[in-house]
């Protein structure tokens, strides 16, 4: 199939690369000339495991190319995917201006039948608006269909998620569009669910909200574990063994972050209110999430008494491991809060340092070039992201380098008993804190 993808961000780029890898001819479009130049020069502007290799392979095979022109993309493809950002507005609603602009631009260059597919996460009923907009600006009166095809990939394992998805959701009205979409996804051998457009759009918000709810659920349980002396990891194992619940997304921590969950939950709340059926349960999900960071900071304050002038190392800045993405990362908020309280914070992240240097919220922090350099002379270590590099560190060396061996583990990387034996004061989430044996 000949496919174009408008928007070469995380979703657009990974989707384009994977579509090319299964044999389609793909044109990735972006309105940022620097991004297109970077990609044309063979460089990949984001870190995502495996992505660079897939892109290089398919550019060499001439199945993947990059352009700044929507017209080029639309003219040379049967199916046009829209994968542009849908950022959050201050009131929680979604800014759909990028989608609207792209819809208008597509309409302006549409000369014959195309399937226009929305892959960006959008509020229910956006497909209807896209259709109306294209119809209005369709100068040549060309035929088209609008399809909703939400993307479920996770950062850090986006290529694997795209190549082996749990399901493909196709929201469409026209049989012809459904047939073409099925051809696009045939090589992926995943179950395909065909729905109407509104349902497909809702599936994305409902799925992400449910996952966030699962995280907030276990985080709320972690608070009860701390208050009662239970162990949240054991509780999560016990409830997760019920196949109806499942163990995934039951990892207690400092709360969810990233470019999707916070934005999508806020959007779903706003949509439900606009539809006159407020989804108040999700407000509690948000509250628990915010509270998780506050409780963690409280435990740091309680243990260190005052933060002013304390030398604190922070491991992990990205919102999750295996990405360089710092957007809506709880780790950044933690650093910024501790700096504001007068602590001397040194940060280290395996892939996030380049972007971290540009962040205003980290202006008051120092940057280390390795995890061990970060803990040199530290009075406490805060672990904010569960990178494998941290889990595999030699803790004896860490202890030797620290002035006082106190660890606040926001991701439950280590076993408390082992930490006590190694001589650490160790605080984690939803488990009793331990002191050196
Ligand atoms: C999410 C959805 O998983 C994906 O399907 C959707 O397409 C986009 O949003 P992503 O934001 O990339 O993906 O990462 P995810 O792995 O879902 O993690 C989101 C946040 O939740 C991270 O901050 C992570 O640390 C946190 N999390 C996740 C937990 O705190 N506990 C868990 O058990 C799982």
GROMACS .gro file of C-alpha atoms and ligand atoms in nm:
model
  471
    1UNK     CA    1   0.000   0.000   0.000
    2UNK     CA    2   0.108   0.362  -0.054
    3UNK     CA    3   0.077   0.543   0.275
    4UNK     CA    4   0.155   0.893   0.396
    5UNK     CA    5   0.173   0.998   0.758
    6UNK     CA    6   0.127   1.363   0.850
    7UNK     CA    7   0.324   1.433   1.166
    8UNK     CA    8   0.662   1.270   1.233
    9UNK     CA    9   0.662   1.271   1.612
   10UNK     CA   10   0.674   0.961   1.834
   11UNK     CA   11   0.358   0.807   1.696
   12UNK     CA   12   0.395   0.914   1.332
   13UNK     CA   13   0.758   0.816   1.301
   14UNK     CA   14   0.728   0.477   1.467
   15UNK     CA   15   0.410   0.400   1.272
   16UNK     CA   16   0.569   0.505   0.944
   17UNK     CA   17   0.884   0.303   1.008
   18UNK     CA   18   0.690  -0.010   1.103
   19UNK     CA   19   0.448   0.020   0.808
   20UNK     CA   20   0.751   0.041   0.576
   21UNK     CA   21   0.909  -0.256   0.751
   22UNK     CA   22   0.616  -0.481   0.664
   23UNK     CA   23   0.641  -0.379   0.298
   24UNK     CA   24   0.429  -0.065   0.250
   25UNK     CA   25   0.563   0.246   0.073
   26UNK     CA   26   0.560   0.522   0.330
   27UNK     CA   27   0.605   0.898   0.316
   28UNK     CA   28   0.647   1.068   0.653
   29UNK     CA   29   0.551   1.435   0.647
   30UNK     CA   30   0.630   1.706   0.900
   31UNK     CA   31   0.596   2.084   0.896
   32UNK     CA   32   0.917   2.128   1.098
   33UNK     CA   33   1.191   2.167   0.834
   34UNK     CA   34   1.465   2.091   1.088
   35UNK     CA   35   1.303   1.759   1.176
   36UNK     CA   36   1.274   1.666   0.808
   37UNK     CA   37   1.636   1.767   0.742
   38UNK     CA   38   1.750   1.558   1.039
   39UNK     CA   39   1.557   1.255   0.915
   40UNK     CA   40   1.674   1.301   0.557
   41UNK     CA   41   2.030   1.314   0.688
   42UNK     CA   42   1.978   0.968   0.837
   43UNK     CA   43   1.947   1.086   1.197
   44UNK     CA   44   1.657   0.999   1.428
   45UNK     CA   45   1.539   1.288   1.646
   46UNK     CA   46   1.401   1.071   1.930
   47UNK     CA   47   1.536   0.779   2.130
   48UNK     CA   48   1.324   0.469   2.094
   49UNK     CA   49   1.478   0.121   2.112
   50UNK     CA   50   1.512  -0.037   1.765
   51UNK     CA   51   1.368   0.262   1.578
   52UNK     CA   52   1.688   0.387   1.418
   53UNK     CA   53   1.763   0.045   1.273
   54UNK     CA   54   1.411   0.007   1.127
   55UNK     CA   55   1.426   0.357   0.976
   56UNK     CA   56   1.769   0.301   0.817
   57UNK     CA   57   1.668  -0.039   0.681
   58UNK     CA   58   1.358   0.099   0.511
   59UNK     CA   59   1.514   0.420   0.382
   60UNK     CA   60   1.784   0.201   0.216
   61UNK     CA   61   1.514  -0.024   0.070
   62UNK     CA   62   1.343   0.293  -0.064
   63UNK     CA   63   1.020   0.213   0.115
   64UNK     CA   64   1.044   0.513   0.350
   65UNK     CA   65   1.109   0.879   0.277
   66UNK     CA   66   1.055   1.215   0.445
   67UNK     CA   67   0.908   1.537   0.313
   68UNK     CA   68   0.788   1.874   0.436
   69UNK     CA   69   0.505   1.882   0.183
   70UNK     CA   70   0.155   1.758   0.264
   71UNK     CA   71   0.077   1.776  -0.105
   72UNK     CA   72   0.363   1.536  -0.183
   73UNK     CA   73   0.231   1.297   0.083
   74UNK     CA   74  -0.136   1.313  -0.021
   75UNK     CA   75  -0.068   1.291  -0.395
   76UNK     CA   76   0.151   0.985  -0.359
   77UNK     CA   77  -0.055   0.771  -0.124
   78UNK     CA   78  -0.390   0.595  -0.107
   79UNK     CA   79  -0.417   0.633   0.269
   80UNK     CA   80  -0.327   0.945   0.465
   81UNK     CA   81  -0.270   0.905   0.838
   82UNK     CA   82  -0.288   1.207   1.069
   83UNK     CA   83  -0.051   1.177   1.366
   84UNK     CA   84  -0.010   1.533   1.489
   85UNK     CA   85  -0.003   1.649   1.852
   86UNK     CA   86  -0.329   1.708   2.037
   87UNK     CA   87  -0.197   1.901   2.339
   88UNK     CA   88  -0.382   1.979   2.657
   89UNK     CA   89  -0.527   2.328   2.706
   90UNK     CA   90  -0.522   2.499   3.047
   91UNK     CA   91  -0.885   2.395   3.115
   92UNK     CA   92  -0.804   2.025   3.053
   93UNK     CA   93  -0.967   2.009   2.709
   94UNK     CA   94  -0.779   1.906   2.395
   95UNK     CA   95  -0.635   2.158   2.150
   96UNK     CA   96  -0.750   2.027   1.813
   97UNK     CA   97  -0.609   2.313   1.606
   98UNK     CA   98  -0.327   2.100   1.456
   99UNK     CA   99  -0.578   1.836   1.344
  100UNK     CA  100  -0.807   2.102   1.199
  101UNK     CA  101  -0.520   2.269   1.011
  102UNK     CA  102  -0.400   1.939   0.866
  103UNK     CA  103  -0.758   1.847   0.764
  104UNK     CA  104  -0.786   2.178   0.579
  105UNK     CA  105  -0.450   2.133   0.411
  106UNK     CA  106  -0.534   1.779   0.301
  107UNK     CA  107  -0.866   1.903   0.163
  108UNK     CA  108  -0.686   2.169  -0.039
  109UNK     CA  109  -0.471   1.915  -0.226
  110UNK     CA  110  -0.720   1.629  -0.254
  111UNK     CA  111  -0.779   1.547  -0.621
  112UNK     CA  112  -0.902   1.189  -0.605
  113UNK     CA  113  -1.030   0.933  -0.350
  114UNK     CA  114  -0.823   0.899  -0.032
  115UNK     CA  115  -0.882   0.744   0.307
  116UNK     CA  116  -0.800   0.997   0.579
  117UNK     CA  117  -0.714   0.818   0.901
  118UNK     CA  118  -0.691   0.983   1.238
  119UNK     CA  119  -0.425   0.821   1.457
  120UNK     CA  120  -0.384   1.108   1.705
  121UNK     CA  121  -0.567   1.071   2.035
  122UNK     CA  122  -0.879   1.285   2.001
  123UNK     CA  123  -1.208   1.339   2.182
  124UNK     CA  124  -1.507   1.138   2.066
  125UNK     CA  125  -1.681   1.303   1.768
  126UNK     CA  126  -1.360   1.452   1.624
  127UNK     CA  127  -1.394   1.227   1.318
  128UNK     CA  128  -1.723   1.398   1.237
  129UNK     CA  129  -1.553   1.738   1.257
  130UNK     CA  130  -1.265   1.622   1.037
  131UNK     CA  131  -1.512   1.497   0.777
  132UNK     CA  132  -1.706   1.827   0.782
  133UNK     CA  133  -1.385   2.027   0.759
  134UNK     CA  134  -1.246   1.832   0.463
  135UNK     CA  135  -1.582   1.858   0.287
  136UNK     CA  136  -1.585   2.233   0.337
  137UNK     CA  137  -1.234   2.295   0.199
  138UNK     CA  138  -1.243   2.022  -0.069
  139UNK     CA  139  -1.177   2.246  -0.368
  140UNK     CA  140  -1.178   1.969  -0.628
  141UNK     CA  141  -1.478   1.785  -0.485
  142UNK     CA  142  -1.273   1.465  -0.450
  143UNK     CA  143  -1.421   1.165  -0.272
  144UNK     CA  144  -1.279   1.058   0.062
  145UNK     CA  145  -1.352   0.856   0.374
  146UNK     CA  146  -1.258   0.937   0.731
  147UNK     CA  147  -1.140   0.658   0.961
  148UNK     CA  148  -1.040   0.650   1.327
  149UNK     CA  149  -0.749   0.418   1.405
  150UNK     CA  150  -0.619   0.491   1.756
  151UNK     CA  151  -0.262   0.399   1.843
  152UNK     CA  152  -0.183   0.209   2.162
  153UNK     CA  153   0.197   0.201   2.151
  154UNK     CA  154   0.397   0.271   2.465
  155UNK     CA  155   0.713   0.478   2.460
  156UNK     CA  156   1.021   0.273   2.533
  157UNK     CA  157   0.879  -0.031   2.351
  158UNK     CA  158   0.696   0.146   2.070
  159UNK     CA  159   0.845  -0.057   1.783
  160UNK     CA  160   0.764  -0.388   1.952
  161UNK     CA  161   0.412  -0.268   2.041
  162UNK     CA  162   0.348  -0.159   1.685
  163UNK     CA  163   0.483  -0.478   1.528
  164UNK     CA  164   0.291  -0.704   1.768
  165UNK     CA  165  -0.020  -0.515   1.879
  166UNK     CA  166  -0.285  -0.669   2.106
  167UNK     CA  167  -0.550  -0.537   1.871
  168UNK     CA  168  -0.611  -0.300   1.583
  169UNK     CA  169  -0.915  -0.075   1.616
  170UNK     CA  170  -1.068   0.053   1.294
  171UNK     CA  171  -1.355   0.298   1.328
  172UNK     CA  172  -1.514   0.353   0.989
  173UNK     CA  173  -1.840   0.386   0.801
  174UNK     CA  174  -1.746   0.281   0.450
  175UNK     CA  175  -1.682  -0.082   0.352
  176UNK     CA  176  -1.421   0.030   0.100
  177UNK     CA  177  -1.223   0.218   0.366
  178UNK     CA  178  -1.248  -0.081   0.601
  179UNK     CA  179  -1.111  -0.311   0.328
  180UNK     CA  180  -0.817  -0.080   0.259
  181UNK     CA  181  -0.740  -0.049   0.631
  182UNK     CA  182  -0.749  -0.426   0.669
  183UNK     CA  183  -0.491  -0.450   0.389
  184UNK     CA  184  -0.266  -0.205   0.572
  185UNK     CA  185  -0.277  -0.419   0.885
  186UNK     CA  186  -0.283  -0.766   0.725
  187UNK     CA  187   0.095  -0.821   0.772
  188UNK     CA  188   0.072  -0.754   1.147
  189UNK     CA  189  -0.146  -1.060   1.206
  190UNK     CA  190  -0.328  -0.897   1.499
  191UNK     CA  191  -0.698  -0.919   1.587
  192UNK     CA  192  -0.891  -0.640   1.415
  193UNK     CA  193  -1.193  -0.478   1.577
  194UNK     CA  194  -1.412  -0.278   1.339
  195UNK     CA  195  -1.640  -0.021   1.500
  196UNK     CA  196  -1.813   0.305   1.422
  197UNK     CA  197  -1.589   0.614   1.438
  198UNK     CA  198  -1.720   0.744   1.773
  199UNK     CA  199  -1.658   0.410   1.946
  200UNK     CA  200  -1.303   0.387   1.810
  201UNK     CA  201  -1.226   0.733   1.942
  202UNK     CA  202  -1.375   0.648   2.280
  203UNK     CA  203  -1.180   0.322   2.304
  204UNK     CA  204  -0.852   0.514   2.320
  205UNK     CA  205  -0.955   0.748   2.601
  206UNK     CA  206  -1.134   0.470   2.789
  207UNK     CA  207  -0.833   0.235   2.763
  208UNK     CA  208  -0.580   0.491   2.883
  209UNK     CA  209  -0.810   0.602   3.165
  210UNK     CA  210  -0.856   0.242   3.276
  211UNK     CA  211  -0.479   0.186   3.283
  212UNK     CA  212  -0.429   0.506   3.483
  213UNK     CA  213  -0.706   0.390   3.716
  214UNK     CA  214  -0.521   0.063   3.768
  215UNK     CA  215  -0.204   0.252   3.862
  216UNK     CA  216  -0.390   0.486   4.098
  217UNK     CA  217  -0.568   0.188   4.251
  218UNK     CA  218  -0.243   0.017   4.348
  219UNK     CA  219  -0.095   0.351   4.458
  220UNK     CA  220  -0.392   0.405   4.691
  221UNK     CA  221  -0.340   0.050   4.819
  222UNK     CA  222   0.030   0.133   4.872
  223UNK     CA  223  -0.070   0.412   5.114
  224UNK     CA  224  -0.281   0.163   5.310
  225UNK     CA  225   0.010  -0.083   5.308
  226UNK     CA  226   0.242   0.181   5.451
  227UNK     CA  227  -0.010   0.266   5.723
  228UNK     CA  228  -0.073  -0.097   5.813
  229UNK     CA  229   0.268  -0.260   5.769
  230UNK     CA  230   0.167  -0.469   5.467
  231UNK     CA  231   0.381  -0.507   5.152
  232UNK     CA  232   0.230  -0.363   4.833
  233UNK     CA  233   0.442  -0.587   4.609
  234UNK     CA  234   0.293  -0.897   4.772
  235UNK     CA  235  -0.055  -0.749   4.758
  236UNK     CA  236  -0.011  -0.669   4.387
  237UNK     CA  237   0.113  -1.024   4.322
  238UNK     CA  238  -0.184  -1.166   4.511
  239UNK     CA  239  -0.449  -0.966   4.332
  240UNK     CA  240  -0.266  -0.978   3.999
  241UNK     CA  241  -0.275  -1.359   3.998
  242UNK     CA  242  -0.648  -1.333   3.944
  243UNK     CA  243  -0.668  -1.356   3.566
  244UNK     CA  244  -0.957  -1.112   3.563
  245UNK     CA  245  -0.726  -0.847   3.714
  246UNK     CA  246  -0.375  -0.933   3.589
  247UNK     CA  247  -0.041  -0.823   3.738
  248UNK     CA  248   0.053  -0.567   3.470
  249UNK     CA  249   0.008  -0.199   3.551
  250UNK     CA  250  -0.007  -0.277   3.921
  251UNK     CA  251   0.336  -0.134   3.999
  252UNK     CA  252   0.313   0.119   4.279
  253UNK     CA  253   0.539   0.420   4.240
  254UNK     CA  254   0.556   0.797   4.242
  255UNK     CA  255   0.259   0.823   4.006
  256UNK     CA  256   0.209   0.807   3.632
  257UNK     CA  257   0.347   1.076   3.401
  258UNK     CA  258   0.428   1.110   3.034
  259UNK     CA  259   0.267   1.273   2.737
  260UNK     CA  260  -0.042   1.052   2.738
  261UNK     CA  261  -0.198   0.957   3.072
  262UNK     CA  262  -0.213   1.300   3.243
  263UNK     CA  263  -0.345   1.463   2.923
  264UNK     CA  264  -0.585   1.187   2.825
  265UNK     CA  265  -0.744   1.154   3.168
  266UNK     CA  266  -0.795   1.532   3.186
  267UNK     CA  267  -0.945   1.525   2.837
  268UNK     CA  268  -1.179   1.236   2.917
  269UNK     CA  269  -1.304   1.419   3.227
  270UNK     CA  270  -1.371   1.732   3.019
  271UNK     CA  271  -1.544   1.535   2.744
  272UNK     CA  272  -1.767   1.355   2.995
  273UNK     CA  273  -1.863   1.689   3.148
  274UNK     CA  274  -1.937   1.840   2.808
  275UNK     CA  275  -2.160   1.541   2.732
  276UNK     CA  276  -2.344   1.594   3.062
  277UNK     CA  277  -2.224   1.269   3.221
  278UNK     CA  278  -1.933   1.370   3.449
  279UNK     CA  279  -1.683   1.087   3.501
  280UNK     CA  280  -1.593   1.180   3.861
  281UNK     CA  281  -1.413   0.852   3.928
  282UNK     CA  282  -1.133   0.983   3.705
  283UNK     CA  283  -1.096   1.292   3.923
  284UNK     CA  284  -1.012   1.060   4.210
  285UNK     CA  285  -0.760   0.884   3.985
  286UNK     CA  286  -0.593   1.222   3.928
  287UNK     CA  287  -0.603   1.309   4.299
  288UNK     CA  288  -0.441   0.980   4.403
  289UNK     CA  289  -0.174   1.030   4.138
  290UNK     CA  290  -0.085   1.378   4.261
  291UNK     CA  291  -0.096   1.257   4.621
  292UNK     CA  292   0.157   0.983   4.550
  293UNK     CA  293   0.430   1.240   4.477
  294UNK     CA  294   0.329   1.449   4.779
  295UNK     CA  295   0.347   1.142   5.009
  296UNK     CA  296   0.688   1.048   4.867
  297UNK     CA  297   0.824   1.399   4.926
  298UNK     CA  298   0.679   1.392   5.276
  299UNK     CA  299   0.869   1.072   5.355
  300UNK     CA  300   1.191   1.234   5.226
  301UNK     CA  301   1.130   1.539   5.445
  302UNK     CA  302   1.046   1.330   5.748
  303UNK     CA  303   1.362   1.121   5.715
  304UNK     CA  304   1.602   1.408   5.636
  305UNK     CA  305   1.426   1.654   5.869
  306UNK     CA  306   1.515   1.962   5.658
  307UNK     CA  307   1.604   1.963   5.290
  308UNK     CA  308   1.783   2.298   5.289
  309UNK     CA  309   2.152   2.251   5.201
  310UNK     CA  310   2.119   1.870   5.186
  311UNK     CA  311   2.311   1.707   4.903
  312UNK     CA  312   2.061   1.485   4.723
  313UNK     CA  313   2.124   1.266   4.419
  314UNK     CA  314   1.835   1.183   4.186
  315UNK     CA  315   1.853   0.886   3.951
  316UNK     CA  316   1.605   0.898   3.665
  317UNK     CA  317   1.442   1.197   3.498
  318UNK     CA  318   1.240   1.039   3.217
  319UNK     CA  319   0.876   0.952   3.291
  320UNK     CA  320   0.960   0.583   3.238
  321UNK     CA  321   1.269   0.381   3.138
  322UNK     CA  322   1.397   0.327   2.781
  323UNK     CA  323   1.294   0.667   2.654
  324UNK     CA  324   1.447   1.015   2.648
  325UNK     CA  325   1.105   1.174   2.703
  326UNK     CA  326   1.081   1.412   2.997
  327UNK     CA  327   0.728   1.538   2.930
  328UNK     CA  328   0.506   1.544   3.242
  329UNK     CA  329   0.764   1.340   3.430
  330UNK     CA  330   0.702   1.318   3.804
  331UNK     CA  331   1.081   1.293   3.847
  332UNK     CA  332   1.124   1.648   3.716
  333UNK     CA  333   0.859   1.777   3.957
  334UNK     CA  334   1.038   1.606   4.246
  335UNK     CA  335   1.371   1.763   4.155
  336UNK     CA  336   1.216   2.105   4.112
  337UNK     CA  337   1.032   2.079   4.447
  338UNK     CA  338   1.348   1.975   4.632
  339UNK     CA  339   1.555   2.252   4.470
  340UNK     CA  340   1.288   2.504   4.574
  341UNK     CA  341   1.326   2.383   4.932
  342UNK     CA  342   1.697   2.460   4.918
  343UNK     CA  343   1.843   2.112   4.856
  344UNK     CA  344   2.154   2.074   4.638
  345UNK     CA  345   2.027   1.825   4.385
  346UNK     CA  346   2.245   1.635   4.137
  347UNK     CA  347   2.058   1.451   3.864
  348UNK     CA  348   2.147   1.167   3.631
  349UNK     CA  349   1.948   0.984   3.366
  350UNK     CA  350   2.077   0.730   3.111
  351UNK     CA  351   1.903   0.886   2.808
  352UNK     CA  352   1.736   1.204   2.932
  353UNK     CA  353   2.039   1.428   2.997
  354UNK     CA  354   2.045   1.612   2.663
  355UNK     CA  355   1.684   1.723   2.697
  356UNK     CA  356   1.729   1.783   3.073
  357UNK     CA  357   1.992   2.049   3.008
  358UNK     CA  358   1.731   2.253   2.823
  359UNK     CA  359   1.466   2.232   3.095
  360UNK     CA  360   1.389   2.540   3.297
  361UNK     CA  361   1.243   2.329   3.578
  362UNK     CA  362   1.590   2.174   3.627
  363UNK     CA  363   1.779   2.504   3.616
  364UNK     CA  364   1.875   2.480   3.984
  365UNK     CA  365   2.005   2.122   3.963
  366UNK     CA  366   2.354   1.991   3.887
  367UNK     CA  367   2.407   1.731   3.615
  368UNK     CA  368   2.617   1.419   3.666
  369UNK     CA  369   2.761   1.215   3.382
  370UNK     CA  370   2.702   0.878   3.548
  371UNK     CA  371   2.490   0.726   3.822
  372UNK     CA  372   2.794   0.679   4.044
  373UNK     CA  373   2.921   1.032   3.990
  374UNK     CA  374   2.574   1.152   4.094
  375UNK     CA  375   2.592   0.987   4.438
  376UNK     CA  376   2.942   1.114   4.519
  377UNK     CA  377   2.914   1.277   4.862
  378UNK     CA  378   2.532   1.256   4.859
  379UNK     CA  379   2.338   1.256   5.184
  380UNK     CA  380   2.048   1.081   5.015
  381UNK     CA  381   1.965   0.913   4.685
  382UNK     CA  382   1.620   0.940   4.528
  383UNK     CA  383   1.532   0.685   4.259
  384UNK     CA  384   1.262   0.827   4.032
  385UNK     CA  385   1.273   0.604   3.721
  386UNK     CA  386   1.325   0.228   3.710
  387UNK     CA  387   1.608   0.209   3.454
  388UNK     CA  388   1.773  -0.137   3.443
  389UNK     CA  389   2.107   0.043   3.486
  390UNK     CA  390   2.002   0.143   3.838
  391UNK     CA  391   1.867  -0.200   3.930
  392UNK     CA  392   2.200  -0.356   3.826
  393UNK     CA  393   2.427  -0.106   4.001
  394UNK     CA  394   2.691  -0.223   4.250
  395UNK     CA  395   2.527  -0.107   4.573
  396UNK     CA  396   2.846  -0.152   4.776
  397UNK     CA  397   3.014   0.116   4.563
  398UNK     CA  398   2.707   0.339   4.595
  399UNK     CA  399   2.725   0.312   4.973
  400UNK     CA  400   3.094   0.388   4.975
  401UNK     CA  401   3.042   0.704   4.769
  402UNK     CA  402   2.754   0.842   4.974
  403UNK     CA  403   2.810   1.052   5.286
  404UNK     CA  404   2.504   0.898   5.451
  405UNK     CA  405   2.356   0.581   5.298
  406UNK     CA  406   1.990   0.680   5.268
  407UNK     CA  407   1.784   0.574   4.966
  408UNK     CA  408   1.430   0.680   4.875
  409UNK     CA  409   1.321   0.438   4.608
  410UNK     CA  410   1.014   0.566   4.425
  411UNK     CA  411   1.003   0.259   4.200
  412UNK     CA  412   1.063  -0.032   4.441
  413UNK     CA  413   1.376  -0.150   4.258
  414UNK     CA  414   1.534  -0.329   4.552
  415UNK     CA  415   1.448  -0.577   4.822
  416UNK     CA  416   1.426  -0.399   5.162
  417UNK     CA  417   1.590  -0.687   5.352
  418UNK     CA  418   1.890  -0.690   5.117
  419UNK     CA  419   1.921  -0.314   5.147
  420UNK     CA  420   1.920  -0.332   5.526
  421UNK     CA  421   2.192  -0.600   5.514
  422UNK     CA  422   2.399  -0.381   5.281
  423UNK     CA  423   2.381  -0.104   5.540
  424UNK     CA  424   2.125   0.132   5.386
  425UNK     CA  425   1.838   0.326   5.537
  426UNK     CA  426   1.589   0.232   5.269
  427UNK     CA  427   1.248   0.386   5.203
  428UNK     CA  428   1.027   0.257   4.924
  429UNK     CA  429   0.662   0.271   4.818
  430UNK     CA  430   0.398   0.071   5.006
  431UNK     CA  431   0.656  -0.124   5.209
  432UNK     CA  432   0.797  -0.075   5.557
  433UNK     CA  433   1.118   0.128   5.564
  434UNK     CA  434   1.430  -0.049   5.692
  435UNK     CA  435   1.743   0.057   5.877
  436UNK     CA  436   2.088  -0.106   5.854
  437UNK     CA  437   2.119  -0.444   6.031
  438LIG     C1  438   0.055   0.490   2.754
  438LIG     C2  439  -0.028   0.364   2.720
  438LIG     O1  440   0.026   0.251   2.790
  438LIG     C3  441  -0.027   0.340   2.569
  438LIG     O2  442  -0.111   0.230   2.538
  438LIG     C4  443  -0.078   0.466   2.499
  438LIG     O3  444  -0.073   0.450   2.358
  438LIG     C5  445   0.003   0.587   2.540
  438LIG     O4  446   0.004   0.601   2.683
  438LIG     P1  447   0.317   0.547   2.774
  438LIG     O5  448   0.270   0.677   2.831
  438LIG     O6  449   0.418   0.548   2.665
  438LIG     O7  450   0.191   0.463   2.717
  438LIG     O8  451   0.381   0.458   2.892
  438LIG     P2  452   0.325   0.355   3.000
  438LIG     O9  453   0.413   0.237   2.998
  438LIG    O10  454   0.181   0.329   2.986
  438LIG    O11  455   0.351   0.433   3.137
  438LIG     C6  456   0.281   0.554   3.169
  438LIG     C7  457   0.316   0.599   3.310
  438LIG    O12  458   0.260   0.510   3.407
  438LIG     C8  459   0.466   0.603   3.340
  438LIG    O13  460   0.496   0.720   3.413
  438LIG     C9  461   0.489   0.480   3.426
  438LIG    O14  462   0.597   0.493   3.514
  438LIG    C10  463   0.357   0.470   3.501
  438LIG     N1  464   0.326   0.333   3.546
  438LIG    C11  465   0.300   0.236   3.455
  438LIG    C12  466   0.322   0.307   3.683
  438LIG    O15  467   0.346   0.394   3.768
  438LIG     N2  468   0.290   0.179   3.722
  438LIG    C13  469   0.262   0.080   3.635
  438LIG    O16  470   0.232  -0.032   3.680
  438LIG    C14  471   0.267   0.108   3.497
   0.00000   0.00000   0.00000
